[in-house]
mmCIF file of C-alpha atoms in Angstrom:
data_model
loop_
_atom_site.group_PDB
_atom_site.id
_atom_site.type_symbol
_atom_site.label_atom_id
_atom_site.label_comp_id
_atom_site.label_asym_id
_atom_site.label_seq_id
_atom_site.Cartn_x
_atom_site.Cartn_y
_atom_site.Cartn_z
ATOM 1 C CA MET A 1 0.000 0.000 0.000
ATOM 2 C CA ILE A 2 2.760 2.452 0.895
ATOM 3 C CA GLU A 3 4.666 1.595 -2.272
ATOM 4 C CA GLU A 4 1.545 2.314 -4.345
ATOM 5 C CA THR A 5 1.015 5.652 -2.617
ATOM 6 C CA LEU A 6 4.649 6.683 -3.090
ATOM 7 C CA LEU A 7 4.696 5.496 -6.713
ATOM 8 C CA GLU A 8 1.515 7.409 -7.492
ATOM 9 C CA ALA A 9 2.932 10.526 -5.797
ATOM 10 C CA GLU A 10 6.169 10.228 -7.769
ATOM 11 C CA GLU A 11 4.274 9.896 -11.067
ATOM 12 C CA LYS A 12 2.210 12.996 -10.285
ATOM 13 C CA MET A 13 5.328 14.947 -9.290
ATOM 14 C CA GLU A 14 7.020 13.930 -12.564
ATOM 15 C CA LYS A 15 3.935 15.144 -14.401
ATOM 16 C CA ALA A 16 4.149 18.500 -12.596
ATOM 17 C CA VAL A 17 7.787 18.869 -13.707
ATOM 18 C CA THR A 18 6.804 17.956 -17.289
ATOM 19 C CA VAL A 19 4.047 20.581 -17.279
ATOM 20 C CA ALA A 20 6.524 23.177 -15.968
ATOM 21 C CA LYS A 21 8.962 22.259 -18.782
ATOM 22 C CA GLU A 22 6.215 22.678 -21.361
ATOM 23 C CA ASP A 23 5.201 26.018 -19.857
ATOM 24 C CA PHE A 24 8.817 27.205 -19.914
ATOM 25 C CA ALA A 25 9.210 26.101 -23.543
ATOM 26 C CA SER A 26 6.237 28.226 -24.553
ATOM 27 C CA ILE A 27 7.975 31.346 -23.218
ATOM 28 C CA ARG A 28 10.147 32.874 -25.867
ATOM 29 C CA THR A 29 13.773 33.751 -25.298
ATOM 30 C CA GLY A 30 15.924 35.520 -27.888
ATOM 31 C CA ARG A 31 15.217 33.146 -30.781
ATOM 32 C CA PRO A 32 11.644 31.981 -31.379
ATOM 33 C CA SER A 33 10.948 28.271 -31.697
ATOM 34 C CA PRO A 34 7.936 26.224 -32.774
ATOM 35 C CA ALA A 35 7.344 25.441 -29.069
ATOM 36 C CA THR A 36 6.432 29.118 -28.661
ATOM 37 C CA PHE A 37 3.120 28.302 -30.364
ATOM 38 C CA ASN A 38 2.239 25.191 -28.309
ATOM 39 C CA LYS A 39 -0.323 26.892 -26.065
ATOM 40 C CA ILE A 40 -2.119 28.831 -28.825
ATOM 41 C CA VAL A 41 -5.473 27.474 -30.004
ATOM 42 C CA ALA A 42 -7.553 28.452 -33.025
ATOM 43 C CA GLU A 43 -11.197 27.806 -33.770
ATOM 44 C CA TYR A 44 -11.230 25.182 -36.509
ATOM 45 C CA TYR A 45 -14.643 24.003 -37.705
ATOM 46 C CA GLY A 46 -16.214 25.057 -34.421
ATOM 47 C CA THR A 47 -13.618 23.336 -32.226
ATOM 48 C CA LEU A 48 -10.726 24.929 -30.375
ATOM 49 C CA THR A 49 -7.649 23.199 -31.780
ATOM 50 C CA PRO A 50 -3.961 23.776 -30.937
ATOM 51 C CA ILE A 51 -2.370 25.455 -33.968
ATOM 52 C CA ASN A 52 0.569 23.044 -33.846
ATOM 53 C CA GLN A 53 -1.965 20.419 -35.020
ATOM 54 C CA LEU A 54 -3.142 22.669 -37.863
ATOM 55 C CA ALA A 55 0.201 23.745 -39.330
ATOM 56 C CA SER A 56 3.920 23.108 -39.574
ATOM 57 C CA PHE A 57 6.499 25.610 -38.360
ATOM 58 C CA GLN A 58 9.922 26.543 -39.724
ATOM 59 C CA VAL A 59 12.437 29.066 -38.402
ATOM 60 C CA PRO A 60 14.278 30.351 -41.516
ATOM 61 C CA GLU A 61 15.734 33.425 -39.792
ATOM 62 C CA PRO A 62 16.635 34.154 -36.160
ATOM 63 C CA ARG A 63 13.572 36.353 -35.596
ATOM 64 C CA MET A 64 11.042 34.821 -38.000
ATOM 65 C CA VAL A 65 8.783 31.784 -37.922
ATOM 66 C CA VAL A 66 6.995 30.584 -41.047
ATOM 67 C CA VAL A 67 3.665 28.875 -40.375
ATOM 68 C CA SER A 68 2.418 26.570 -43.162
ATOM 69 C CA PRO A 69 -1.210 25.481 -42.574
ATOM 70 C CA PHE A 70 -2.073 21.943 -43.652
ATOM 71 C CA ASP A 71 -5.525 23.157 -44.697
ATOM 72 C CA LYS A 72 -5.622 26.553 -46.418
ATOM 73 C CA GLY A 73 -9.139 27.043 -45.019
ATOM 74 C CA SER A 74 -7.693 27.296 -41.518
ATOM 75 C CA MET A 75 -5.300 30.123 -42.423
ATOM 76 C CA GLN A 76 -7.533 32.978 -41.197
ATOM 77 C CA ALA A 77 -8.230 31.224 -37.895
ATOM 78 C CA ILE A 78 -4.529 30.524 -37.297
ATOM 79 C CA GLU A 79 -3.581 34.108 -38.147
ATOM 80 C CA LYS A 80 -6.260 35.469 -35.807
ATOM 81 C CA ALA A 81 -5.194 33.124 -32.971
ATOM 82 C CA ILE A 82 -1.539 34.208 -33.290
ATOM 83 C CA ARG A 83 -2.492 37.900 -33.422
ATOM 84 C CA GLU A 84 -4.698 37.612 -30.312
ATOM 85 C CA SER A 85 -2.180 35.557 -28.335
ATOM 86 C CA ASP A 86 0.134 37.041 -25.721
ATOM 87 C CA LEU A 87 3.148 36.827 -28.064
ATOM 88 C CA GLY A 88 2.830 40.476 -29.045
ATOM 89 C CA VAL A 89 3.365 39.858 -32.778
ATOM 90 C CA ASN A 90 1.500 40.767 -35.957
ATOM 91 C CA PRO A 91 1.470 37.836 -38.407
ATOM 92 C CA ALA A 92 1.588 38.493 -42.172
ATOM 93 C CA ASN A 93 -0.558 36.247 -44.394
ATOM 94 C CA ASP A 94 0.403 35.938 -48.086
ATOM 95 C CA GLY A 95 -2.274 33.405 -49.024
ATOM 96 C CA THR A 96 -0.116 30.277 -48.716
ATOM 97 C CA ILE A 97 1.950 30.813 -45.569
ATOM 98 C CA ILE A 98 1.916 33.034 -42.501
ATOM 99 C CA ARG A 99 5.100 34.889 -41.577
ATOM 100 C CA VAL A 100 5.515 35.828 -37.935
ATOM 101 C CA VAL A 101 8.330 38.304 -37.269
ATOM 102 C CA PHE A 102 9.326 38.622 -33.628
ATOM 103 C CA PRO A 103 10.734 41.924 -32.368
ATOM 104 C CA ASP A 104 13.953 41.917 -30.377
ATOM 105 C CA LEU A 105 13.270 41.473 -26.687
ATOM 106 C CA SER A 106 13.717 44.675 -24.737
ATOM 107 C CA GLU A 107 15.201 44.553 -21.261
ATOM 108 C CA GLU A 108 11.777 45.388 -19.832
ATOM 109 C CA ARG A 109 10.109 42.536 -21.756
ATOM 110 C CA ARG A 110 12.810 40.096 -20.623
ATOM 111 C CA LYS A 111 12.145 41.036 -16.998
ATOM 112 C CA GLU A 112 8.408 40.522 -17.550
ATOM 113 C CA TYR A 113 9.139 37.064 -18.953
ATOM 114 C CA VAL A 114 11.307 36.274 -15.907
ATOM 115 C CA LYS A 115 8.341 37.132 -13.657
ATOM 116 C CA VAL A 116 6.084 34.879 -15.742
ATOM 117 C CA VAL A 117 8.621 32.038 -15.545
ATOM 118 C CA ARG A 118 8.904 32.413 -11.770
ATOM 119 C CA THR A 119 5.112 32.294 -11.451
ATOM 120 C CA LYS A 120 4.943 29.128 -13.549
ATOM 121 C CA ALA A 121 7.737 27.576 -11.485
ATOM 122 C CA GLU A 122 5.884 28.395 -8.273
ATOM 123 C CA ASP A 123 2.707 26.842 -9.738
ATOM 124 C CA GLY A 124 4.693 23.668 -10.418
ATOM 125 C CA LYS A 125 6.065 23.604 -6.878
ATOM 126 C CA ILE A 126 2.573 24.154 -5.455
ATOM 127 C CA SER A 127 1.230 21.175 -7.381
ATOM 128 C CA ILE A 128 4.145 19.052 -6.113
ATOM 129 C CA ARG A 129 3.405 20.116 -2.532
ATOM 130 C CA ASN A 130 -0.282 19.303 -3.059
ATOM 131 C CA VAL A 131 0.664 15.812 -4.238
ATOM 132 C CA ARG A 132 2.883 15.459 -1.153
ATOM 133 C CA ARG A 133 0.048 16.551 1.135
ATOM 134 C CA HIS A 134 -2.394 14.043 -0.363
ATOM 135 C CA ALA A 135 0.136 11.205 -0.128
ATOM 136 C CA LYS A 136 0.982 12.174 3.472
ATOM 137 C CA ASP A 137 -2.723 12.140 4.353
ATOM 138 C CA ALA A 138 -3.053 8.651 2.848
ATOM 139 C CA ILE A 139 -0.043 7.436 4.867
ATOM 140 C CA ASP A 140 -1.411 9.035 8.065
ATOM 141 C CA LYS A 141 -4.788 7.349 7.522
ATOM 142 C CA ALA A 142 -3.103 3.979 7.021
ATOM 143 C CA VAL A 143 -1.148 4.429 10.274
ATOM 144 C CA LYS A 144 -4.294 5.504 12.146
ATOM 145 C CA ALA A 145 -6.262 2.546 10.789
ATOM 146 C CA GLY A 146 -3.492 0.198 11.905
ATOM 147 C CA ASP A 147 -2.748 -1.044 8.373
ATOM 148 C CA ILE A 148 0.902 -0.096 8.801
ATOM 149 C CA GLY A 149 3.128 0.578 11.782
ATOM 150 C CA GLU A 150 4.245 4.002 12.928
ATOM 151 C CA ASP A 151 7.885 3.329 12.031
ATOM 152 C CA GLU A 152 6.907 2.253 8.535
ATOM 153 C CA GLY A 153 4.717 5.353 8.207
ATOM 154 C CA ARG A 154 7.582 7.589 9.312
ATOM 155 C CA ARG A 155 9.951 5.956 6.796
ATOM 156 C CA ALA A 156 7.354 6.450 4.055
ATOM 157 C CA GLN A 157 6.985 10.126 4.979
ATOM 158 C CA ASP A 158 10.767 10.553 4.894
ATOM 159 C CA GLU A 159 10.828 8.967 1.447
ATOM 160 C CA LEU A 160 7.967 11.238 0.385
ATOM 161 C CA ASP A 161 9.907 14.279 1.615
ATOM 162 C CA GLU A 162 12.952 13.152 -0.396
ATOM 163 C CA LEU A 163 10.779 12.869 -3.525
ATOM 164 C CA THR A 164 9.338 16.317 -2.872
ATOM 165 C CA HIS A 165 12.813 17.863 -2.511
ATOM 166 C CA LYS A 166 14.031 16.062 -5.634
ATOM 167 C CA TYR A 167 11.213 17.326 -7.854
ATOM 168 C CA THR A 168 11.103 20.862 -6.455
ATOM 169 C CA GLY A 169 14.872 20.922 -7.048
ATOM 170 C CA GLU A 170 14.280 19.921 -10.679
ATOM 171 C CA ILE A 171 11.852 22.811 -11.093
ATOM 172 C CA ASP A 172 14.356 25.183 -9.450
ATOM 173 C CA GLU A 173 17.021 23.994 -11.903
ATOM 174 C CA LEU A 174 14.676 24.515 -14.863
ATOM 175 C CA LEU A 175 13.890 27.982 -13.519
ATOM 176 C CA ARG A 176 17.584 28.906 -13.174
ATOM 177 C CA HIS A 177 18.270 27.720 -16.716
ATOM 178 C CA LYS A 178 15.317 29.608 -18.207
ATOM 179 C CA GLU A 179 16.140 32.797 -16.289
ATOM 180 C CA SER A 180 19.740 32.761 -17.521
ATOM 181 C CA GLU A 181 18.464 32.103 -21.047
ATOM 182 C CA LEU A 182 16.079 35.065 -20.812
ATOM 183 C CA LEU A 183 18.549 37.500 -19.313
ATOM 184 C CA GLU A 184 21.472 36.828 -21.674
ATOM 185 C CA VAL A 185 21.564 39.474 -24.357
#
């Protein structure tokens, strides 16, 4: 029972780190990447669809991304979704492709992105702590019910604390890396 609880907690903590990585990837540093568009959705035949499922992306120049829709009928929706996103860009549609030119990041914008990254990192840590709390409650209930001994419960909590420190440390490391990436000129 304890092994199941700890395994489930570890899987959820890994998922929280994965979500934080994905969130960090969607925040642009100096050079844009296709991952910048991962969180943007467009209305496609009445359904909100991620634009990375509607088009392919190429980065021909350091500040430009070329979006090639698979279906030319979705071009207007993709262009509108990019324009209305929080990227702060104005896409240019030539009828076959969409060019998205990114401005250079100002120092002020970089600092805003650092704040966003820190918020996302804190969200990841909060979800890890929530997983820890739920697992700790399950262990405490098992000890109270007499399913496991107090020593075994204490060892399980120590192991749970180690997992928590490990995964919050991973998020801290991701945060340090992303901050240095954002602040280098």
